[in-house]
PDB file of C-alpha atoms in Angstrom:
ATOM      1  CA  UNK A   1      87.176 -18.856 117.683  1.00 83.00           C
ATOM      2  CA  UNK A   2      85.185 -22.136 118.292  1.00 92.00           C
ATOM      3  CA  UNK A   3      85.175 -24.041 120.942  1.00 97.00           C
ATOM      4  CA  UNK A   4      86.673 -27.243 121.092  1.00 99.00           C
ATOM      5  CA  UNK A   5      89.907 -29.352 121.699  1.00 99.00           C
ATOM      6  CA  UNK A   6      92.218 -30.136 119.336  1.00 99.00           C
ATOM      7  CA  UNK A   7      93.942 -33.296 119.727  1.00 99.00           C
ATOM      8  CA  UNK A   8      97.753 -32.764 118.371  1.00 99.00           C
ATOM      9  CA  UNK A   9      99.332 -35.608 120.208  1.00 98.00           C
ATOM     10  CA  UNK A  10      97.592 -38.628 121.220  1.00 99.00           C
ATOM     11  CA  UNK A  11     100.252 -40.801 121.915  1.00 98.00           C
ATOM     12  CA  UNK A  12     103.230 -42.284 123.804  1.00 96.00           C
ATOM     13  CA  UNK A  13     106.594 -41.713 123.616  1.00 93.00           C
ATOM     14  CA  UNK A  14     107.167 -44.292 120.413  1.00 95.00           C
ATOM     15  CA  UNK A  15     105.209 -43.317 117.074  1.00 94.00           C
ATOM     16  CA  UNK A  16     102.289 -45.126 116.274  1.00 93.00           C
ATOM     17  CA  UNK A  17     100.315 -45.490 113.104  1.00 93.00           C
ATOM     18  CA  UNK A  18      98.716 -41.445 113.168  1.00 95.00           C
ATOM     19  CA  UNK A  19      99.797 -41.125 116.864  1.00 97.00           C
ATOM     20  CA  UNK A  20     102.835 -39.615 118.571  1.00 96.00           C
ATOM     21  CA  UNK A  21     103.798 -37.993 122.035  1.00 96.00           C
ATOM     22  CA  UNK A  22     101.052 -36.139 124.167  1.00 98.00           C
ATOM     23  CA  UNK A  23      99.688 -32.410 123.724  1.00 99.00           C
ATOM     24  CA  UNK A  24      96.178 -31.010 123.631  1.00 99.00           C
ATOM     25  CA  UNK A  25      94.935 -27.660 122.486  1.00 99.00           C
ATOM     26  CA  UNK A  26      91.670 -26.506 124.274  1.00 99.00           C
ATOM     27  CA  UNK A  27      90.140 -23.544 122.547  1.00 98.00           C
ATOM     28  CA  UNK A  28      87.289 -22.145 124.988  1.00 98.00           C
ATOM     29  CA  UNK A  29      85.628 -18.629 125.811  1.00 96.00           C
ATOM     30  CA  UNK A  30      88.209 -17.112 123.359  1.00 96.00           C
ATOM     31  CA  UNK A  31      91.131 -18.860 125.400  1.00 98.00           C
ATOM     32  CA  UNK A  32      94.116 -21.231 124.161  1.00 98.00           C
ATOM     33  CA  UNK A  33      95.293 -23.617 126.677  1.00 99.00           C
ATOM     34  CA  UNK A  34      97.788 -26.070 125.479  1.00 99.00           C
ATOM     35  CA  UNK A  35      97.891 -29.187 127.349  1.00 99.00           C
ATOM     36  CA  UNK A  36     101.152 -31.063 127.668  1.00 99.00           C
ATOM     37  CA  UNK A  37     103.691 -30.152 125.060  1.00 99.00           C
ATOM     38  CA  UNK A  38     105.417 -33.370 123.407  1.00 98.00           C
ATOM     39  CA  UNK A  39     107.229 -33.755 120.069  1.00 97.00           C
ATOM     40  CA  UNK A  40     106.033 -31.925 117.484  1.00 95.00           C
ATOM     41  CA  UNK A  41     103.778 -30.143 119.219  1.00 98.00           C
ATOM     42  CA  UNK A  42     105.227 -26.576 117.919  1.00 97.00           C
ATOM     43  CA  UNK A  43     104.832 -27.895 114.880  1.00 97.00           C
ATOM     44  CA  UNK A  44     101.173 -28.858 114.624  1.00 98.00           C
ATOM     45  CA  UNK A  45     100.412 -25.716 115.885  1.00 98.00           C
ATOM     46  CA  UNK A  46     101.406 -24.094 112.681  1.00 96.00           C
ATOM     47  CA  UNK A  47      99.917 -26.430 110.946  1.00 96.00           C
ATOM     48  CA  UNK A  48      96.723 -25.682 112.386  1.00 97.00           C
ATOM     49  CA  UNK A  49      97.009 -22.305 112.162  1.00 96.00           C
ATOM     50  CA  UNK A  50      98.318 -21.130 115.561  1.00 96.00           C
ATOM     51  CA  UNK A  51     101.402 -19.413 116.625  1.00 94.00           C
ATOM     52  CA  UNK A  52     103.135 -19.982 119.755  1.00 94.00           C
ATOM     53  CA  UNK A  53     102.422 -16.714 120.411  1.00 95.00           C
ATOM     54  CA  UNK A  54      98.916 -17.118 120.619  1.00 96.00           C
ATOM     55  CA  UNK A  55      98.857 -19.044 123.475  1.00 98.00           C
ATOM     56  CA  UNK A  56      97.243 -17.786 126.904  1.00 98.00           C
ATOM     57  CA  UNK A  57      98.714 -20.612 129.051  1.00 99.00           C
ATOM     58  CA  UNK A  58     100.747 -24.022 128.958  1.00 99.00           C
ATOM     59  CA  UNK A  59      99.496 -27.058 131.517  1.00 99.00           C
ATOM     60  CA  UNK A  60     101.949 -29.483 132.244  1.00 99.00           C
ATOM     61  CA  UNK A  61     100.932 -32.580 133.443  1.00 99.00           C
ATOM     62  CA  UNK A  62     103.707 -34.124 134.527  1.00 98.00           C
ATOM     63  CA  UNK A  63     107.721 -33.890 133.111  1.00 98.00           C
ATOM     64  CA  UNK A  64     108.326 -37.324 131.729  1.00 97.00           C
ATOM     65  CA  UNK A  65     109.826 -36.373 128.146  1.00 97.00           C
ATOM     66  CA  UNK A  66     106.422 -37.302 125.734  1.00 97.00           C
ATOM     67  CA  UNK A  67     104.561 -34.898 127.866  1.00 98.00           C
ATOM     68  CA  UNK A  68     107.450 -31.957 127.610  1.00 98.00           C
ATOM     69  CA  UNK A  69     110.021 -32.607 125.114  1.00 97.00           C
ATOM     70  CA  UNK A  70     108.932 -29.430 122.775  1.00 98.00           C
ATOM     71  CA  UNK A  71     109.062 -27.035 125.791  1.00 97.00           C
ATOM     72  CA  UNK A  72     112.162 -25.553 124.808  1.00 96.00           C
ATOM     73  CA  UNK A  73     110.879 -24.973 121.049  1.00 96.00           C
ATOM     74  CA  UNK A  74     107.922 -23.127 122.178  1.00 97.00           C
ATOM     75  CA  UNK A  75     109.480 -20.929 124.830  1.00 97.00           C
ATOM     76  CA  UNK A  76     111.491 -19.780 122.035  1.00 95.00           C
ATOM     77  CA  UNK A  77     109.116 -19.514 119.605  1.00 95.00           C
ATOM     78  CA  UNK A  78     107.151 -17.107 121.823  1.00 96.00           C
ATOM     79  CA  UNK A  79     110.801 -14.742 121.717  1.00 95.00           C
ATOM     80  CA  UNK A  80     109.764 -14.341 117.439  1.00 93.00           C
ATOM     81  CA  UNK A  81     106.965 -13.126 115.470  1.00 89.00           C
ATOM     82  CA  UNK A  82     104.776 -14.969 112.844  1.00 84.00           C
ATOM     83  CA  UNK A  83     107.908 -14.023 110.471  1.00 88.00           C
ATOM     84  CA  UNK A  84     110.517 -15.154 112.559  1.00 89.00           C
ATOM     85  CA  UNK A  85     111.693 -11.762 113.903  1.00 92.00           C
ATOM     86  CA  UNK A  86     112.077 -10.550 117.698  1.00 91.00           C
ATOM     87  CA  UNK A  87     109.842  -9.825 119.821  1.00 91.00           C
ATOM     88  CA  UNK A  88     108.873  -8.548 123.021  1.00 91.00           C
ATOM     89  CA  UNK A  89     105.825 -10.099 124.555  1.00 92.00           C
ATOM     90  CA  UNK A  90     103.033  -7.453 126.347  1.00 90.00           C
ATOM     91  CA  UNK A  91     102.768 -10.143 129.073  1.00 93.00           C
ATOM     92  CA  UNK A  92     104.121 -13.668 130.039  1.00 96.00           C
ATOM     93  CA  UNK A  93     102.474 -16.921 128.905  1.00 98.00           C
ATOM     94  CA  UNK A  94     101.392 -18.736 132.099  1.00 98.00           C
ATOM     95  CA  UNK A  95     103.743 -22.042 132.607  1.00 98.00           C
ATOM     96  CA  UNK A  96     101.432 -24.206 135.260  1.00 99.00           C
ATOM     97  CA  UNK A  97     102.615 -27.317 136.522  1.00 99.00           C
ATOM     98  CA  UNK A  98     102.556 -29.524 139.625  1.00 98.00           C
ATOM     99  CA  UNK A  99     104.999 -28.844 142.674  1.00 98.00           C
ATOM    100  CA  UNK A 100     109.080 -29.022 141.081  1.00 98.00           C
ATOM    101  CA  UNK A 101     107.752 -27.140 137.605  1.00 98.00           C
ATOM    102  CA  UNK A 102     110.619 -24.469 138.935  1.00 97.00           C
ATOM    103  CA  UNK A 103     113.303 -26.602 139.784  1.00 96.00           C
ATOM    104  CA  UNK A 104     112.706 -28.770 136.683  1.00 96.00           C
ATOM    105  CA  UNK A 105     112.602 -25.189 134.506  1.00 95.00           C
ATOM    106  CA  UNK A 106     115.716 -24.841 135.499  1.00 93.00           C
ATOM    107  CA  UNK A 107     117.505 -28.579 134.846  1.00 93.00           C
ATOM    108  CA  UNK A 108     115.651 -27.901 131.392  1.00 92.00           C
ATOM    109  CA  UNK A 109     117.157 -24.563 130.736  1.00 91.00           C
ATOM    110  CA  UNK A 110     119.331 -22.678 133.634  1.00 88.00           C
ATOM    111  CA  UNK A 111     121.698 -25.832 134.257  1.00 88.00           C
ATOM    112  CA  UNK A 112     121.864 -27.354 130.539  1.00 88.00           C
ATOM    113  CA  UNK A 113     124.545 -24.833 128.603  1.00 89.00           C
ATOM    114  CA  UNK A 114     123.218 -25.568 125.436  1.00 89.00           C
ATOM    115  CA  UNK A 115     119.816 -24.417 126.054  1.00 89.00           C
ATOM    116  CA  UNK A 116     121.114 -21.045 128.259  1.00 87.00           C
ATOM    117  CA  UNK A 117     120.515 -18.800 125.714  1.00 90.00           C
ATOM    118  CA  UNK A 118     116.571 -20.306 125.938  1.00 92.00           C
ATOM    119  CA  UNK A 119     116.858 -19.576 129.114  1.00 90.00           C
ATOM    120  CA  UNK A 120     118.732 -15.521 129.093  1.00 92.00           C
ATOM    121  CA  UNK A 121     115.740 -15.066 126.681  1.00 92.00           C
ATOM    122  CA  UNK A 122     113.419 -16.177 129.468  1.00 91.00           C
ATOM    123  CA  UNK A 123     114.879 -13.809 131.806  1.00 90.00           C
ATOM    124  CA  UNK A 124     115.133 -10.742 129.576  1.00 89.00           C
ATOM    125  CA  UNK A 125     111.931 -11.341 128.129  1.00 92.00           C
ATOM    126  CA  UNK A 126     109.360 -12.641 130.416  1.00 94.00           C
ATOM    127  CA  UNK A 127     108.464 -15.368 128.002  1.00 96.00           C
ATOM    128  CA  UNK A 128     106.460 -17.718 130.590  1.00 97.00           C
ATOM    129  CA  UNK A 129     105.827 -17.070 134.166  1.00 97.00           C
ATOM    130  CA  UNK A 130     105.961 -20.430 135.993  1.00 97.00           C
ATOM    131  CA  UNK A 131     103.046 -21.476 138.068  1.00 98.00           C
ATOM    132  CA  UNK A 132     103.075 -24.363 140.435  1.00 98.00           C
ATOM    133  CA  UNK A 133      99.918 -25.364 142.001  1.00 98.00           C
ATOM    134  CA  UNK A 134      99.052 -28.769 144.129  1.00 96.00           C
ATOM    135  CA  UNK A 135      95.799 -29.618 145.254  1.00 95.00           C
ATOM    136  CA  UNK A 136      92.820 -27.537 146.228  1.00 92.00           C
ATOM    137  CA  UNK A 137      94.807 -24.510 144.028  1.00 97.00           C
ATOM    138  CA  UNK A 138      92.686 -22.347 141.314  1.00 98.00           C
ATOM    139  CA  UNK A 139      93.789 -20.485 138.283  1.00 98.00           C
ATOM    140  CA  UNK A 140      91.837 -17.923 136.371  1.00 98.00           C
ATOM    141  CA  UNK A 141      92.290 -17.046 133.019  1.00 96.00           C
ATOM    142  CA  UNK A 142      89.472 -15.014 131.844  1.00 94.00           C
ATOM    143  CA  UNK A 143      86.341 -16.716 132.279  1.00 94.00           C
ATOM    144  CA  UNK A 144      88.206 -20.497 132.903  1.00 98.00           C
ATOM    145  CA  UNK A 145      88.400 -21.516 136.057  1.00 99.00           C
ATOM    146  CA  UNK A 146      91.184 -24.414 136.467  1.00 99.00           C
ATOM    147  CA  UNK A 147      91.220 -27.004 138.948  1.00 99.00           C
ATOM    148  CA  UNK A 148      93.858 -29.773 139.687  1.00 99.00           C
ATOM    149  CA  UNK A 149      93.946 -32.964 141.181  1.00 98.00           C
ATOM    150  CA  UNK A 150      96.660 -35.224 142.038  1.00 98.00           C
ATOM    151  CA  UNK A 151      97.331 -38.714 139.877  1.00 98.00           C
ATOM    152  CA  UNK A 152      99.252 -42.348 140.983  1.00 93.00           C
ATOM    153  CA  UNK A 153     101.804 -41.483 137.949  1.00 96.00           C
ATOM    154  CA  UNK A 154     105.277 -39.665 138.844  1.00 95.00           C
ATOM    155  CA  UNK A 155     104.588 -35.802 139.866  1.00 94.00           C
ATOM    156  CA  UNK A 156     101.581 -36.188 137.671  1.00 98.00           C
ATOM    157  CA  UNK A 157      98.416 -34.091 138.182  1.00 99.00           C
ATOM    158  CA  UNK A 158      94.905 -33.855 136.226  1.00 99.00           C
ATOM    159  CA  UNK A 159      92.972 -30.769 135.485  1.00 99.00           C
ATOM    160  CA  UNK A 160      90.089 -29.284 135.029  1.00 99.00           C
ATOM    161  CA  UNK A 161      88.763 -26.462 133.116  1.00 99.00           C
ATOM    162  CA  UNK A 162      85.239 -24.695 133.808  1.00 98.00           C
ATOM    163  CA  UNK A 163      83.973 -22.380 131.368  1.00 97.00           C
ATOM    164  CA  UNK A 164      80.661 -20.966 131.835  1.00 93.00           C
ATOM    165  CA  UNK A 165      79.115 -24.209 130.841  1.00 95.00           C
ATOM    166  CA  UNK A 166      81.564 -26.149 129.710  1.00 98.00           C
ATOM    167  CA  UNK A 167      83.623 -28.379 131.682  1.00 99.00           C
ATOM    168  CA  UNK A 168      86.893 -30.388 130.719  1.00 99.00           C
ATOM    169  CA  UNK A 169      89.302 -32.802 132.355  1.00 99.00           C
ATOM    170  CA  UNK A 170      92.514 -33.839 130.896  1.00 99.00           C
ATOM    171  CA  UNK A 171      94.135 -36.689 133.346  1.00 98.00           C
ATOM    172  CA  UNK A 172      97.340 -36.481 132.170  1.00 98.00           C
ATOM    173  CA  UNK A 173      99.666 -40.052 132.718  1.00 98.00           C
ATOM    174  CA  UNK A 174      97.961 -42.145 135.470  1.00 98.00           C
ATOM    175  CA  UNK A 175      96.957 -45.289 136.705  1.00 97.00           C
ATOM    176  CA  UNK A 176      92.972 -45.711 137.755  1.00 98.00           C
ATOM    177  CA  UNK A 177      92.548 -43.143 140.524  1.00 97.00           C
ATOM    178  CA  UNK A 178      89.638 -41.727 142.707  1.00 98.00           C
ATOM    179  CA  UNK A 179      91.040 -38.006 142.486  1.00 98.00           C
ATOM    180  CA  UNK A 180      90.491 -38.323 138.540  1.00 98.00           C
ATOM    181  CA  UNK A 181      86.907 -39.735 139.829  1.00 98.00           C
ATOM    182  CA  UNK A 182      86.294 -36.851 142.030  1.00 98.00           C
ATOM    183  CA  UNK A 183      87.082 -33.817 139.280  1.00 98.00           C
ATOM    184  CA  UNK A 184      85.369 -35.424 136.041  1.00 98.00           C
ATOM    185  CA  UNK A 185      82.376 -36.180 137.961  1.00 98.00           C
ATOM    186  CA  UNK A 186      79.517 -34.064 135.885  1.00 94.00           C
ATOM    187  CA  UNK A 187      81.936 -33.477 133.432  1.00 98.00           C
ATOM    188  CA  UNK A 188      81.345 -32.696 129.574  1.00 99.00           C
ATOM    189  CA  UNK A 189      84.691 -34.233 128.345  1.00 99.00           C
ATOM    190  CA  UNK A 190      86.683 -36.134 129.901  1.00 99.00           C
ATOM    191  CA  UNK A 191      90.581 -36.740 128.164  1.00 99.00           C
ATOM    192  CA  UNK A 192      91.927 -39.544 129.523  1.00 99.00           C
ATOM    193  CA  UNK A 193      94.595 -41.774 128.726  1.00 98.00           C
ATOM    194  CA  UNK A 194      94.505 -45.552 127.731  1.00 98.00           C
ATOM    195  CA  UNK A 195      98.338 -46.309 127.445  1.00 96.00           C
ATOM    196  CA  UNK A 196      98.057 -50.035 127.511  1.00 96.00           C
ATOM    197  CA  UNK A 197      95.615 -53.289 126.895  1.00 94.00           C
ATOM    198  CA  UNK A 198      95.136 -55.199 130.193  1.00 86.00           C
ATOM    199  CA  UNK A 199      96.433 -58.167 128.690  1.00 90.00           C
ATOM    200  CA  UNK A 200     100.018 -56.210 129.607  1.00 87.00           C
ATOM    201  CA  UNK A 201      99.706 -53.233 131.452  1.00 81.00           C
ATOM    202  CA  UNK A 202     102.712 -51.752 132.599  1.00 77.00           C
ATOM    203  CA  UNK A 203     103.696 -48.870 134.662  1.00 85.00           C
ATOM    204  CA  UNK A 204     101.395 -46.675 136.374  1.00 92.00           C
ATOM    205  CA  UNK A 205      99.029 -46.058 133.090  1.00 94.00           C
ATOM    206  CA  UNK A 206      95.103 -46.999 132.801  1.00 97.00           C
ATOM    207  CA  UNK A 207      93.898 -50.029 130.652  1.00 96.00           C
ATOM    208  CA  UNK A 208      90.697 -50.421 128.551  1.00 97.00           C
ATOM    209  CA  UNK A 209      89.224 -52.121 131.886  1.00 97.00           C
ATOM    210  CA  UNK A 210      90.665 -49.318 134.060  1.00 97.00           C
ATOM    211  CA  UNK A 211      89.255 -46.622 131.577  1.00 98.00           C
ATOM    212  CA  UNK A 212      85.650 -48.097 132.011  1.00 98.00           C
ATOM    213  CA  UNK A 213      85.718 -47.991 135.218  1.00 97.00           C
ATOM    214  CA  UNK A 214      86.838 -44.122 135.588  1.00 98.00           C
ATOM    215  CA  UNK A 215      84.152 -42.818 132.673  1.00 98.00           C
ATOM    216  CA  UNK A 216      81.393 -45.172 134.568  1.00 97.00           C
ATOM    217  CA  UNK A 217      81.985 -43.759 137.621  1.00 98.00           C
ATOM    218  CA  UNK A 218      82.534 -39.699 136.695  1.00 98.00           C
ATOM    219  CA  UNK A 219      80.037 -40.005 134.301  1.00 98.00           C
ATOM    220  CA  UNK A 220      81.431 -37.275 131.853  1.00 98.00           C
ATOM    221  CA  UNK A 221      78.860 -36.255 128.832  1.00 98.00           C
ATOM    222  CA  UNK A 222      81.904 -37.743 126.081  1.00 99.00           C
ATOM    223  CA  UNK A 223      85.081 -39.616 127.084  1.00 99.00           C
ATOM    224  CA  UNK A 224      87.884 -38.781 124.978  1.00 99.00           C
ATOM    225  CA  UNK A 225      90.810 -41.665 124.784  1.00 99.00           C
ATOM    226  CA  UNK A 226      94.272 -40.796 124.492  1.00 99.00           C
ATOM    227  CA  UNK A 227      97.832 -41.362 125.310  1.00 98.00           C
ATOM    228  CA  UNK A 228      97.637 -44.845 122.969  1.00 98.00           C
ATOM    229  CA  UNK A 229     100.272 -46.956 122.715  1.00 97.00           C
ATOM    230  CA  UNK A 230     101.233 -48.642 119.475  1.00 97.00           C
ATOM    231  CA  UNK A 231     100.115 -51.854 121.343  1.00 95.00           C
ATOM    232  CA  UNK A 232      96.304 -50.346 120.216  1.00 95.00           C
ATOM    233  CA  UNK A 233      97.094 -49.911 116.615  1.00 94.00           C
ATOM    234  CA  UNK A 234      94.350 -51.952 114.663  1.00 94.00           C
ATOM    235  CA  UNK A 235      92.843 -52.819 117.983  1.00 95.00           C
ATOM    236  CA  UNK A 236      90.734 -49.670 118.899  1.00 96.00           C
ATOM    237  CA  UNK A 237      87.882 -51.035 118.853  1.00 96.00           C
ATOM    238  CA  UNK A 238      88.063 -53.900 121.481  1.00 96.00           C
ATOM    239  CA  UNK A 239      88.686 -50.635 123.638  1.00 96.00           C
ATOM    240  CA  UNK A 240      85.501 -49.120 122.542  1.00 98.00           C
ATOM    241  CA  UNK A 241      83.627 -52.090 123.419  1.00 97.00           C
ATOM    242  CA  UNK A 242      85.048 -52.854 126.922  1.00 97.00           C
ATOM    243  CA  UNK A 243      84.060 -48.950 128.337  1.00 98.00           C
ATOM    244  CA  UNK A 244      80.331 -49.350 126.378  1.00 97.00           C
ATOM    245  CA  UNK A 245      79.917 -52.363 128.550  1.00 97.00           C
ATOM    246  CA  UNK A 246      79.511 -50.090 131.203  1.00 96.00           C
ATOM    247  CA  UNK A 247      79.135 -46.235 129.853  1.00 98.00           C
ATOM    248  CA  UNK A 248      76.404 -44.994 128.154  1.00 95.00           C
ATOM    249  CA  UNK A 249      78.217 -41.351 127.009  1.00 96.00           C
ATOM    250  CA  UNK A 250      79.898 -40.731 123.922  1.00 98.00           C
ATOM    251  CA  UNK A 251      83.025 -42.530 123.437  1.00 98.00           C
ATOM    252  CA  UNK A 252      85.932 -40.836 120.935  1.00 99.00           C
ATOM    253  CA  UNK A 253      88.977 -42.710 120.252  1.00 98.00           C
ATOM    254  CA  UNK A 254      91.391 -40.179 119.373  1.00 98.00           C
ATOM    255  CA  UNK A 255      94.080 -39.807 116.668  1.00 98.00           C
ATOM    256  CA  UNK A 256      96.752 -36.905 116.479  1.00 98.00           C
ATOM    257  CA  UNK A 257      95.011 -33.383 114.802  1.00 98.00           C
ATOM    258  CA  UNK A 258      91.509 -34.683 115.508  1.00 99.00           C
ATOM    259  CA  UNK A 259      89.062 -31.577 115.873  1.00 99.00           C
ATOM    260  CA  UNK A 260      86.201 -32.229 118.250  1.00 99.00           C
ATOM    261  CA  UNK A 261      83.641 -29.323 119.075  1.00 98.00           C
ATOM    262  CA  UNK A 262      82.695 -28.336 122.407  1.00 98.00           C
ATOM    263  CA  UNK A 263      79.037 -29.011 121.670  1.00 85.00           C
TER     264      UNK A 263
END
């Protein structure tokens, strides 16, 4: 398995020319993390070759719909083989998410009576064990070490993901922010969203001018933009330009099923 990071959503929550919804596959160390899981994102799995089942552990970076919305399709993808048949898992897929990843597990599945049967399956099966963790916590899977950082977006934290020698932050949905700062500094990749232009940002998202300022600053090896809005369709490069003003690293202006090696 190579390493690298698989781009399957690199957008918002309205398509976009080649863009749509948020989800990120990091293949490291012979580990599959999936990063956010929004539409489709079951589906370009199998596209790409990968099963639900292969997964070692899901990140959520917030709950706002485009960064969850296929949760319930790959929880119950991990109850059936390649071939579509039961199965019983050997051990749960880790579920980690900021504090409420419980409570909103269960609005998702316990509490809504059409998805209860997602949910019994859950409970019978150990499909995913949920994790919450807050700041200063530390996962291990295998050789990854995962750190998290809170964001200035809703419940929203970043994360990042040492590997021997490879390092990777994925901010999630967030306005500029120190803590993002902080955990990409020395960085190899840094995944960050650009949602808006400045000309009208809205929300608590990062603009072109915002994003400049975060990869200057942390001074990751590559910056990897995502999280687009349509607004950026044709306009890509005037991004491009604003954080080169001021970052000398590699700059990759992502589109949904973009491959880039961990090299």
């Amino acid at each position: 398995m190579p390493d690298r990071l698989l781009m399957l959503g690199t957008g918002t929550l309205k398509p976009g020319p080649g863009r749509y919804g948020a989800g990120v596959l990091l293949e490291v160390r012979g580990r599959r993390l999936l990063l956010d899981c929004g539409p489709s994102v079951v589906q370009k799995l199998y596209n790409a070759g990968i099963d639900a089942t292969e997964l070692d552990a899901i990140f959520l970076s917030h709950f706002h719909v485009d960064h969850t919305s296929d949760l319930p399709d790959l929880i119950s993808s991990l109850a059936a083989d390649a071939r579509g048949y039961p199965r019983r898992p050997e051990s749960p897929v880790k579920l980690i998410g900021p504090p409420g990843l419980v409570r909103f597990l269960g609005a998702l599945l316990e509490s809504n009576p059409f998805y209860s049967y997602v949910a019994e399956w859950n409970r019978m099966l150990r499909l995913v064990e949920p994790v919450e963790v807050d700041e200063g916590s530390e996962v291990r899977l295998g050789e990854l070490v995962l750190r998290f950082a809170p964001v200035d977006h809703p419940n929203g934290f970043a994360v990042r993901v040492d590997a021997g020698n490879i390092s990777v932050v994925y901010s999630g949905d967030t306005a500029p922010t120190p803590s993002v700062v902080r955990l990409a500094a020395g960085s190899d990749f840094l995944v960050h969203e650009c949602t808006f232009p400045s000309e009208r940002l809205m929300g608590q998202h990062t603009s072109e001018q915002g994003l400049a300022e975060v990869a200057s600053r942390s001074s990751p090896r590559a910056l990897v933009v995502t999280h687009l809005s349509p607004a950026w369709s044709g306009r890509e490069h005037e991004l491009v330009d604003a954080v080169r003003a001021s970052f000398r690293g590699r700059v990759v202006v992502a589109r949904d099923m973009l491959e880039i090696p961990l090299t």
